[in-house]
Amino acid sequence: MTSKRLLDKSPAGVRGTGAGHVVYGGNYCTKVSEHFSAKTAGVITRKKAPATVNGFDTQIVDTCSLQEPSKEPCPNGSQLASGREKHNSKKKAFCTSGEREREVGPGEVLNCCTHRLSINGQRQEDHMQVDSIISLRSVLPLRVTDVSVEEIYASSHIPVPRNRKPSGHADKEVMAATVLTTLSTSPLVLNPSLGASVSETSCRGWKESLSASYSSSTSGNWSWDASDQSVPSTPSPPLSTDVSKNFLIYSQGEDNIEEAESTHFLFEDPIPRKRKNSMKVMFKCLWKNCEKVLSTSSGIQRHIRTIHLGRNGDSDHSDGEEDFYYSEIEVNMDSLTEGLSNLTPTSPTTIGPPPVFPLGSDLARSKSATVVNSPLSQSAPSTLCHIRTDHAYQATAPVSIPTVSSEPLHSHSAISVSWQSPSIIFKSQPGAHVGILSTGEKRQPVTHAISKTHTTTISTPKPSTGTRKPRGEAKKCRKVYGMEKKDLWCTACRWKKACQRFTD
DNA sequence: GTTGCCGGGTC
DNA sequence: GACCCGGCAAC
């Protein structure tokens, strides 16, 4: 795709992309082209933004935006209703292929098609040649400041009635000053203070999102990063996103946990189901031989700016060039969480091998590195030496491992405790201290002495392949009694647990 | 395909 | 805690 082709797009594209959705982004993702056509048919943000971008008066958007899609008078509007449903039904498929499009509310489709990598690592075509990009940028030199105050105002989740009419010039000036100040002092984003007030927290989140949006803005869409959007009838940009929520946590440490919590509070997110397969977005540096993966766009931008572009890292001024050197990648958070679960119980002194994420490839490597460095992984108290939470019936199983190993298993003082290490269940013996160490369940009293020595005890090298113990030789209740006499089984067998009756 | 049982869910 | 079950790995 060339800039010429881009410019040949009909003006409807400009309208369709809506306020702040600049053409150059709408076409940036080739795979979104059909989406784009749908949007040009009038699926439009309801944001009002009288911003003029290179002569295209985006205000015109509003002539379409406030109308029902089904009554859409815009070209192709007849296809809109069905087309949009179709589009919605495709949403997931697009997400998996690395595209992103979210519906934020009724009549609102926000499209963020920044640079992306699909999860298999295949680059998209929309990573157009740099020269094309540059030419595009010269055609549409969108900057954050190009967005009108009103739009930002509407985008903010500051709880002010969105329908409020402008109360006057002075008010606008104040708002403009606020916005500009906010935008120009963005280093705060990367250095959030712990004692931030709620409003500061909100502001931070907003700025973060703005930053993320800005990364998208070079691809033309003034929309916030609202993946996994299930909540949102609010146009409030930033904090409603799982993405920003989670990644803020991962990347910025515990102070953002508070932010995430406040986010949760503010938007009343239903607590996600544990099993939910959530794809998250991270930002990967595309610079050659650099596989840095960061969780925030601002972070990756800063990385590129400082490391690769050799610019002053302290200056948050960005001409947007960094945007072309990173891409978003989608990460299965289940995998990430799985990886984290290997880390969280670890002692802060742990210098263990990085967890192996099932993502494979360099992505996993980069990510694991990122995760390892995250404060989260280091925040686990050393007392959290959870071996395994076993069911009570298993505790009675006469599995015995008689000795407390005193041999130093690691040449260094690091303690490597895997969350998934094979459990070591000591049979409780008279006079002997017990052995199940668990944080979640205090099945047996763990003495202080034990807790001091358990580090050597539990650091028994686990078998590298899996955590399952080999199948026992003894016949189990099922074998002995058969399915027809299931009531004779031990309860464990009935519950598909390790047999208590016929142990090995 | 069968079996054992882990991990996690519900009540 | 009792109970249940999906799913995985060994067989």
Coordinates of C-alpha atoms (C1' of nucleotides) in Angstrom, one line a residue:
Chain A
M1 CA 0.0 0.0 0.0
T2 CA 1.4 3.3 -0.9
S3 CA 0.6 6.7 0.2
K4 CA -0.9 7.4 -3.2
R5 CA -3.3 4.6 -2.8
L6 CA -4.0 5.9 0.5
L7 CA -4.9 9.3 -0.7
D8 CA -7.0 7.9 -3.4
K9 CA -9.4 6.7 -0.8
S10 CA -12.6 8.4 -1.1
P11 CA -13.4 11.1 1.3
A12 CA -16.0 8.8 2.8
G13 CA -13.1 7.1 4.3
V14 CA -12.3 10.2 6.2
R15 CA -15.8 10.6 7.3
G16 CA -16.2 7.0 8.1
T17 CA -13.3 6.8 10.3
G18 CA -14.9 9.3 12.5
A19 CA -13.6 12.1 14.6
G20 CA -10.0 11.5 15.1
H21 CA -10.0 8.5 13.0
V22 CA -7.7 9.6 10.3
V23 CA -7.7 8.0 7.0
Y24 CA -4.2 7.1 7.2
G25 CA -4.8 4.8 10.0
G26 CA -7.9 3.4 8.6
N27 CA -6.1 2.1 5.8
Y28 CA -3.0 1.2 7.6
C29 CA -4.1 -2.3 8.3
T30 CA -4.7 -4.0 5.1
K31 CA -6.5 -6.7 6.8
V32 CA -9.0 -4.3 8.1
S33 CA -10.0 -3.2 4.8
E34 CA -13.4 -4.7 5.0
H35 CA -13.9 -3.3 8.4
F36 CA -13.0 -0.1 7.0
S37 CA -15.6 -0.3 4.4
A38 CA -18.1 -1.0 7.0
K39 CA -17.0 1.9 8.9
T40 CA -17.1 4.1 6.0
A41 CA -20.6 3.0 5.7
G42 CA -21.3 4.8 8.9
V43 CA -20.3 2.9 11.9
I44 CA -18.8 5.8 13.6
T45 CA -17.7 6.9 16.8
R46 CA -20.0 9.2 18.6
K47 CA -17.2 11.3 19.7
K48 CA -17.4 14.8 18.5
A49 CA -14.3 16.3 17.4
P50 CA -14.3 19.3 15.3
A51 CA -10.6 18.8 14.6
T52 CA -9.4 19.6 11.2
V53 CA -6.8 17.3 10.0
N54 CA -5.1 18.4 6.8
G55 CA -8.1 20.0 5.5
F56 CA -10.5 17.2 6.2
D57 CA -13.0 18.5 8.5
T58 CA -13.8 15.7 10.7
Q59 CA -16.7 17.5 12.0
I60 CA -18.6 16.2 9.1
V61 CA -18.5 12.9 10.8
D62 CA -21.2 14.0 13.1
T63 CA -23.7 14.2 10.3
C64 CA -23.6 10.5 10.2
S65 CA -22.5 9.6 13.6
L66 CA -25.6 10.3 15.4
Q67 CA -27.8 8.3 13.3
E68 CA -28.8 4.8 13.7
P69 CA -26.8 2.5 11.6
S70 CA -29.8 0.9 10.1
K71 CA -30.9 4.3 8.9
E72 CA -27.6 5.2 7.7
P73 CA -27.8 7.4 4.7
C74 CA -24.2 7.1 4.0
P75 CA -23.0 5.1 1.0
N76 CA -23.2 1.4 1.5
G77 CA -25.5 2.1 4.3
S78 CA -27.9 -0.5 3.1
Q79 CA -25.4 -3.1 4.0
L80 CA -24.7 -1.7 7.2
A81 CA -26.9 -3.5 9.5
S82 CA -26.0 -6.9 8.3
G83 CA -22.5 -5.9 7.6
R84 CA -22.0 -4.7 11.0
E85 CA -23.3 -7.8 12.5
K86 CA -21.1 -9.7 10.3
H87 CA -18.3 -7.6 11.4
N88 CA -19.1 -8.1 15.0
S89 CA -19.2 -11.8 14.6
K90 CA -15.9 -11.7 13.0
K91 CA -14.4 -9.8 15.8
K92 CA -12.9 -12.6 17.5
A93 CA -11.4 -14.0 14.4
F94 CA -9.8 -10.7 13.7
C95 CA -8.5 -10.5 17.1
T96 CA -6.8 -13.8 16.8
S97 CA -5.2 -12.9 13.6
G98 CA -3.8 -9.9 15.2
E99 CA -6.2 -7.3 14.3
R100 CA -8.2 -5.4 16.7
E101 CA -11.5 -3.8 16.6
R102 CA -13.7 -3.1 19.4
E103 CA -17.1 -2.0 19.9
V104 CA -17.2 0.4 22.7
G105 CA -20.7 1.3 22.7
P106 CA -23.9 1.5 20.7
G107 CA -23.0 3.0 17.5
E108 CA -19.4 3.2 18.4
V109 CA -16.8 1.2 16.7
L110 CA -13.4 2.1 17.6
N111 CA -10.7 0.7 15.5
C112 CA -7.2 0.5 16.6
C113 CA -5.0 -1.0 14.0
T114 CA -1.6 -0.3 15.1
H115 CA 1.3 -2.3 14.1
R116 CA 0.8 -5.8 15.2
L117 CA 2.2 -9.1 15.1
S118 CA 0.0 -12.0 14.9
I119 CA 0.7 -14.5 17.6
N120 CA 2.5 -16.8 15.3
G121 CA 5.0 -14.1 14.8
Q122 CA 4.1 -13.4 11.3
R123 CA 4.3 -9.9 10.4
Q124 CA 1.4 -8.2 8.8
E125 CA 1.6 -6.5 5.5
D126 CA 0.5 -3.4 7.1
H127 CA 3.9 -2.9 8.3
M128 CA 4.4 -0.8 5.3
Q129 CA 7.7 0.4 4.1
V130 CA 9.1 3.1 6.1
D131 CA 9.2 5.5 3.2
S132 CA 5.5 5.0 2.7
I133 CA 4.9 5.7 6.3
I134 CA 7.0 8.8 6.3
S135 CA 5.2 10.1 3.3
L136 CA 2.0 9.4 5.0
R137 CA 3.0 11.1 8.0
S138 CA 3.9 14.1 6.0
V139 CA 0.5 14.1 4.5
L140 CA -1.2 13.8 7.8
P141 CA 1.0 15.1 10.5
L142 CA -1.4 14.3 13.2
R143 CA -0.3 15.1 16.7
V144 CA -1.8 14.7 19.9
T145 CA -2.4 18.4 20.1
D146 CA -4.4 18.2 16.9
V147 CA -7.2 16.7 18.8
S148 CA -9.5 19.2 20.0
V149 CA -9.9 19.9 23.6
E150 CA -13.4 18.8 23.5
E151 CA -12.6 15.4 22.2
I152 CA -10.1 14.8 24.9
Y153 CA -12.6 16.0 27.3
A154 CA -15.1 13.6 26.1
S155 CA -12.5 10.9 26.1
S156 CA -11.5 11.4 29.6
H157 CA -13.3 9.5 32.2
I158 CA -13.4 12.4 34.5
P159 CA -16.9 12.2 35.6
V160 CA -18.3 15.2 34.1
P161 CA -21.5 15.0 32.1
R162 CA -20.6 14.6 28.6
N163 CA -23.5 16.5 27.3
R164 CA -22.5 19.6 29.2
K165 CA -22.4 22.5 26.9
P166 CA -19.3 24.5 26.8
S167 CA -19.5 27.0 29.5
G168 CA -17.4 29.6 27.9
H169 CA -14.1 30.6 26.6
A170 CA -12.4 30.7 29.9
D171 CA -13.5 27.2 30.6
K172 CA -12.2 26.0 27.4
E173 CA -8.9 27.7 28.0
V174 CA -8.6 26.0 31.4
M175 CA -9.4 22.7 29.8
A176 CA -7.0 23.3 27.0
A177 CA -4.3 24.2 29.5
T178 CA -5.0 21.2 31.5
V179 CA -4.9 18.9 28.6
L180 CA -1.8 20.4 27.2
T181 CA -0.1 20.2 30.5
T182 CA -1.2 16.7 30.9
L183 CA 0.2 15.8 27.5
S184 CA 3.4 17.6 27.9
T185 CA 4.3 16.2 31.2
S186 CA 3.8 12.7 30.3
P187 CA 6.9 11.4 32.1
L188 CA 4.6 11.0 35.0
V189 CA 3.2 8.2 33.2
L190 CA 6.3 6.3 33.6
N191 CA 6.9 7.4 37.1
P192 CA 3.7 7.3 38.9
S193 CA 4.0 8.2 42.5
L194 CA 2.8 5.9 45.1
G195 CA 0.8 8.5 46.9
A196 CA -1.2 9.5 44.0
S197 CA -4.7 10.6 44.7
V198 CA -7.6 9.1 43.0
S199 CA -7.7 11.8 40.5
E200 CA -4.1 11.5 39.8
T201 CA -4.5 7.9 39.4
S202 CA -7.2 8.4 37.0
C203 CA -5.2 11.0 35.2
R204 CA -2.4 8.7 35.0
G205 CA -4.5 6.0 33.5
W206 CA -5.8 8.4 31.1
K207 CA -2.4 9.6 30.1
E208 CA -1.3 6.0 29.7
S209 CA -4.2 5.4 27.5
L210 CA -3.5 8.5 25.6
S211 CA -0.1 7.4 25.1
A212 CA -1.3 4.1 23.8
S213 CA -3.8 5.9 21.7
Y214 CA -1.1 8.0 20.4
S215 CA 0.7 5.0 19.3
S216 CA -2.4 4.1 17.5
S217 CA -2.8 7.6 16.3
T218 CA 0.1 7.3 14.0
S219 CA -1.9 4.6 12.4
G220 CA -4.7 7.0 12.4
N221 CA -7.2 6.0 14.9
W222 CA -8.0 8.2 17.7
S223 CA -9.4 5.6 19.8
W224 CA -8.3 4.1 23.0
D225 CA -7.0 0.6 23.3
A226 CA -10.1 -1.2 24.4
S227 CA -9.5 -4.8 23.8
D228 CA -11.6 -7.4 25.4
Q229 CA -14.2 -5.0 25.7
S230 CA -17.2 -6.3 27.3
V231 CA -18.1 -3.6 29.7
P232 CA -18.2 -0.4 28.2
S233 CA -21.0 1.7 27.5
T234 CA -18.8 4.4 28.7
P235 CA -16.6 6.2 26.4
S236 CA -14.0 6.6 29.1
P237 CA -10.9 5.6 27.4
P238 CA -8.3 4.1 29.4
L239 CA -9.0 2.3 32.4
S240 CA -11.8 0.2 31.1
T241 CA -9.3 -1.8 29.2
D242 CA -8.1 -5.1 30.5
V243 CA -5.0 -4.5 28.5
S244 CA -3.9 -1.4 30.1
K245 CA -5.0 -2.6 33.4
N246 CA -3.0 -5.8 33.4
F247 CA 0.0 -4.4 31.7
L248 CA 0.2 -1.5 33.9
I249 CA 0.4 -3.9 36.7
Y250 CA 3.0 -6.0 35.1
S251 CA 5.1 -3.2 34.0
Q252 CA 4.9 -0.6 36.6
G253 CA 4.7 -2.6 39.7
E254 CA 2.6 -2.6 42.7
D255 CA 1.5 0.9 42.7
N256 CA -0.5 0.1 39.7
I257 CA -2.2 -2.6 41.4
E258 CA -4.0 0.1 43.2
E259 CA -4.8 1.7 39.9
A260 CA -6.1 -1.5 38.5
E261 CA -8.2 -2.0 41.5
S262 CA -9.6 1.5 41.2
T263 CA -10.2 0.8 37.6
H264 CA -12.1 -2.3 38.6
F265 CA -14.0 -0.3 41.0
L266 CA -14.7 2.5 38.7
F267 CA -16.0 0.4 35.9
E268 CA -17.4 -2.4 37.8
D269 CA -15.8 -5.0 35.8
P270 CA -17.1 -8.3 36.5
I271 CA -14.3 -10.3 38.0
P272 CA -13.1 -12.3 35.1
R273 CA -13.6 -15.9 35.2
K274 CA -10.5 -17.8 36.1
R275 CA -10.7 -19.9 33.0
K276 CA -11.3 -17.0 30.7
N277 CA -8.9 -17.2 27.9
S278 CA -7.9 -13.6 27.6
M279 CA -5.6 -12.3 25.0
K280 CA -3.6 -9.3 26.1
V281 CA -1.6 -6.9 24.1
M282 CA 2.0 -6.2 24.6
F283 CA 4.4 -4.2 22.5
K284 CA 7.3 -5.7 20.9
C285 CA 10.3 -3.8 19.5
L286 CA 10.8 -4.6 15.9
W287 CA 14.3 -3.2 15.7
K288 CA 16.6 -5.7 14.3
N289 CA 18.0 -8.1 16.8
C290 CA 16.0 -6.4 19.5
E291 CA 13.2 -8.5 20.9
K292 CA 12.3 -6.3 23.7
V293 CA 8.7 -6.7 24.8
L294 CA 7.1 -4.2 27.0
S295 CA 3.7 -3.9 28.3
T296 CA 3.0 -0.4 27.6
S297 CA 3.3 1.6 24.4
S298 CA 4.9 4.4 26.2
G299 CA 7.5 2.1 27.5
I300 CA 8.3 0.6 24.2
Q301 CA 8.3 4.1 22.7
R302 CA 10.7 5.2 25.3
H303 CA 12.8 2.1 24.7
I304 CA 13.0 2.8 21.0
R305 CA 13.6 6.4 21.4
T306 CA 16.4 5.9 23.8
I307 CA 18.0 2.7 22.7
H308 CA 17.5 2.7 19.0
L309 CA 16.9 6.2 18.0
G310 CA 19.5 7.6 20.4
R311 CA 17.3 10.3 21.6
N312 CA 17.1 11.7 25.0
G313 CA 15.1 9.3 27.0
D314 CA 14.1 11.9 29.5
S315 CA 12.4 13.9 26.9
D316 CA 9.0 12.6 26.3
H317 CA 8.7 14.5 23.2
S318 CA 8.0 12.2 20.5
D319 CA 7.6 12.8 16.8
G320 CA 6.0 9.4 16.5
E321 CA 8.8 7.8 14.7
E322 CA 9.1 5.1 17.4
D323 CA 5.7 4.0 16.5
F324 CA 7.0 2.4 13.4
Y325 CA 9.5 0.3 15.2
Y326 CA 7.3 -1.6 17.5
S327 CA 4.2 -3.6 17.1
E328 CA 1.6 -5.0 19.3
I329 CA 1.5 -8.6 20.0
E330 CA -1.3 -10.5 21.5
V331 CA -0.4 -12.7 24.4
N332 CA -2.5 -15.4 25.9
M333 CA -2.6 -14.2 29.5
D334 CA -3.4 -17.7 30.6
S335 CA 0.0 -18.6 29.5
L336 CA 1.5 -15.6 31.0
T337 CA -0.3 -16.3 34.2
E338 CA 0.9 -19.8 34.1
G339 CA 4.4 -18.5 33.8
L340 CA 3.8 -16.1 36.6
S341 CA 2.5 -18.9 38.7
N342 CA 5.9 -20.4 38.5
L343 CA 7.3 -17.2 39.8
T344 CA 5.1 -15.8 42.4
P345 CA 5.8 -18.2 45.2
T346 CA 9.5 -17.8 44.7
S347 CA 11.6 -16.2 47.2
P348 CA 12.7 -12.7 46.4
T349 CA 16.2 -14.1 46.3
T350 CA 15.4 -16.5 43.7
I351 CA 17.6 -16.6 40.8
G352 CA 16.1 -19.4 38.9
P353 CA 15.8 -20.3 35.4
P354 CA 13.1 -18.3 33.6
P355 CA 9.8 -19.9 33.4
V356 CA 9.1 -21.7 30.2
F357 CA 6.1 -20.2 28.6
P358 CA 4.2 -22.2 26.2
L359 CA 4.4 -19.4 23.7
G360 CA 7.6 -20.7 22.3
S361 CA 10.1 -18.8 20.3
D362 CA 11.7 -15.5 21.1
L363 CA 8.5 -14.0 22.2
A364 CA 8.4 -16.3 25.1
R365 CA 11.9 -15.6 25.9
S366 CA 11.4 -11.9 25.8
K367 CA 8.3 -12.1 27.8
S368 CA 9.7 -14.3 30.4
A369 CA 12.5 -11.8 30.8
T370 CA 10.0 -9.1 31.1
V371 CA 8.1 -11.0 33.7
V372 CA 11.1 -12.0 35.6
N373 CA 12.0 -8.4 35.9
S374 CA 8.6 -7.3 37.0
P375 CA 8.2 -6.2 40.5
L376 CA 5.3 -8.6 40.8
S377 CA 7.5 -11.6 40.7
Q378 CA 9.7 -10.1 43.3
S379 CA 7.0 -9.1 45.6
A380 CA 6.1 -12.6 46.7
P381 CA 7.0 -13.0 50.3
S382 CA 9.5 -15.6 51.1
T383 CA 7.0 -17.3 53.3
L384 CA 4.9 -18.1 50.3
C385 CA 6.4 -21.5 49.8
H386 CA 3.4 -23.2 48.6
I387 CA 4.2 -26.7 47.6
R388 CA 0.8 -27.9 46.7
T389 CA -2.5 -27.7 48.2
D390 CA -3.6 -31.2 48.5
H391 CA -6.9 -32.6 49.3
A392 CA -7.3 -34.0 52.7
Y393 CA -7.7 -37.5 51.6
Q394 CA -4.4 -37.3 49.9
A395 CA -2.8 -36.2 53.1
T396 CA -3.6 -39.5 54.6
A397 CA -2.0 -41.5 51.9
P398 CA 1.0 -43.2 53.2
V399 CA 3.4 -41.7 50.8
S400 CA 6.6 -41.2 52.7
I401 CA 9.7 -39.5 52.0
P402 CA 11.6 -40.0 55.1
T403 CA 14.5 -37.6 55.1
V404 CA 14.9 -33.9 55.2
S405 CA 17.5 -33.3 52.7
S406 CA 20.3 -31.3 54.1
E407 CA 22.5 -31.4 51.0
P408 CA 22.9 -28.1 49.4
L409 CA 21.1 -28.5 46.1
H410 CA 22.3 -25.3 44.7
S411 CA 25.7 -24.1 44.5
H412 CA 24.5 -20.6 45.0
S413 CA 22.3 -19.5 47.8
A414 CA 19.4 -19.1 45.5
I415 CA 16.3 -20.9 46.4
S416 CA 14.4 -22.3 43.5
V417 CA 10.9 -23.2 44.4
S418 CA 8.5 -23.9 41.7
W419 CA 4.9 -23.5 42.1
Q420 CA 4.4 -26.7 40.3
S421 CA 7.1 -28.7 42.0
P422 CA 6.2 -32.2 42.9
S423 CA 4.7 -32.2 46.2
I424 CA 6.6 -33.8 49.0
I425 CA 4.2 -35.2 51.4
F426 CA 5.8 -36.4 54.6
K427 CA 3.9 -38.9 56.5
S428 CA 3.2 -37.5 59.8
Q429 CA 5.2 -39.4 62.3
P430 CA 5.3 -39.2 66.0
G431 CA 7.8 -36.6 67.0
A432 CA 8.4 -35.6 63.5
H433 CA 7.5 -32.3 62.1
V434 CA 5.3 -32.3 59.4
G435 CA 5.5 -31.7 55.9
I436 CA 3.0 -30.2 53.9
L437 CA 3.7 -26.6 53.5
S438 CA 0.9 -24.7 52.2
T439 CA -0.2 -21.1 52.2
G440 CA -3.7 -21.6 51.3
E441 CA -4.6 -24.4 53.6
K442 CA -3.2 -24.8 57.0
R443 CA -3.7 -28.5 57.2
Q444 CA -1.1 -29.2 59.7
P445 CA 0.8 -26.8 61.8
V446 CA 4.0 -25.8 60.3
T447 CA 6.5 -24.8 62.9
H448 CA 8.8 -22.0 62.7
A449 CA 11.7 -24.4 62.7
I450 CA 10.3 -26.1 59.7
S451 CA 9.7 -23.0 57.9
K452 CA 13.3 -22.2 58.3
T453 CA 14.4 -25.5 57.0
H454 CA 11.9 -26.1 54.4
T455 CA 13.8 -24.2 51.8
T456 CA 16.3 -27.0 51.6
T457 CA 13.6 -29.5 51.9
I458 CA 11.5 -28.3 49.1
S459 CA 14.2 -27.5 46.7
T460 CA 14.4 -31.1 45.7
P461 CA 15.0 -31.0 42.0
K462 CA 11.8 -31.7 40.3
P463 CA 11.6 -34.0 37.4
S464 CA 11.9 -31.9 34.3
T465 CA 9.0 -33.5 32.6
G466 CA 5.7 -32.8 34.3
T467 CA 4.7 -33.1 37.9
R468 CA 2.8 -36.3 37.8
K469 CA 4.0 -39.0 39.8
P470 CA 4.4 -42.3 38.0
R471 CA 1.4 -44.5 38.1
G472 CA 1.5 -47.0 40.9
E473 CA 1.7 -50.6 40.4
A474 CA -1.0 -51.6 42.8
K475 CA -4.5 -52.2 41.7
K476 CA -6.8 -49.5 42.4
C477 CA -10.4 -49.6 43.6
R478 CA -11.6 -49.5 40.1
K479 CA -9.6 -52.5 39.1
V480 CA -10.4 -54.4 42.2
Y481 CA -14.1 -53.7 42.5
G482 CA -15.0 -52.7 39.0
M483 CA -17.3 -50.0 37.9
E484 CA -20.3 -51.9 39.1
K485 CA -19.2 -51.8 42.7
K486 CA -18.2 -48.3 42.7
D487 CA -19.7 -47.8 46.1
L488 CA -17.0 -50.0 47.4
W489 CA -14.4 -47.7 46.1
C490 CA -12.5 -45.5 48.4
T491 CA -13.7 -42.0 48.3
A492 CA -10.6 -40.8 46.6
C493 CA -11.2 -43.2 43.8
R494 CA -14.8 -42.2 43.6
W495 CA -13.7 -38.7 43.3
K496 CA -11.0 -39.5 40.8
K497 CA -8.3 -38.8 43.2
A498 CA -5.3 -40.8 44.2
C499 CA -6.5 -44.0 45.6
Q500 CA -6.2 -44.2 49.4
R501 CA -6.9 -47.8 49.7
F502 CA -4.4 -49.4 47.4
T503 CA -1.4 -47.3 47.6
D504 CA 1.9 -48.1 46.2
Chain B
dG1 C1' -9.1 -47.0 24.6
dT2 C1' -8.5 -47.4 29.7
dT3 C1' -6.9 -46.0 33.9
dG4 C1' -5.2 -43.1 37.6
dC5 C1' -5.4 -38.8 39.4
dC6 C1' -4.4 -33.7 39.2
dG7 C1' -6.4 -29.4 39.3
dG8 C1' -10.1 -26.9 39.8
dG9 C1' -15.0 -26.1 40.2
dT10 C1' -19.6 -26.2 42.8
dC11 C1' -22.3 -26.7 46.8
Chain C
dG1 C1' -14.9 -30.3 53.3
dA2 C1' -17.5 -33.2 50.3
dC3 C1' -18.3 -34.0 45.9
dC4 C1' -17.8 -33.8 41.1
dC5 C1' -15.6 -33.6 36.6
dG6 C1' -12.5 -32.1 32.7
dG7 C1' -8.5 -33.3 31.1
dC8 C1' -3.9 -35.1 31.0
dA9 C1' -0.5 -38.7 31.0
dA10 C1' 0.7 -43.3 31.6
dC11 C1' -0.4 -47.6 30.2

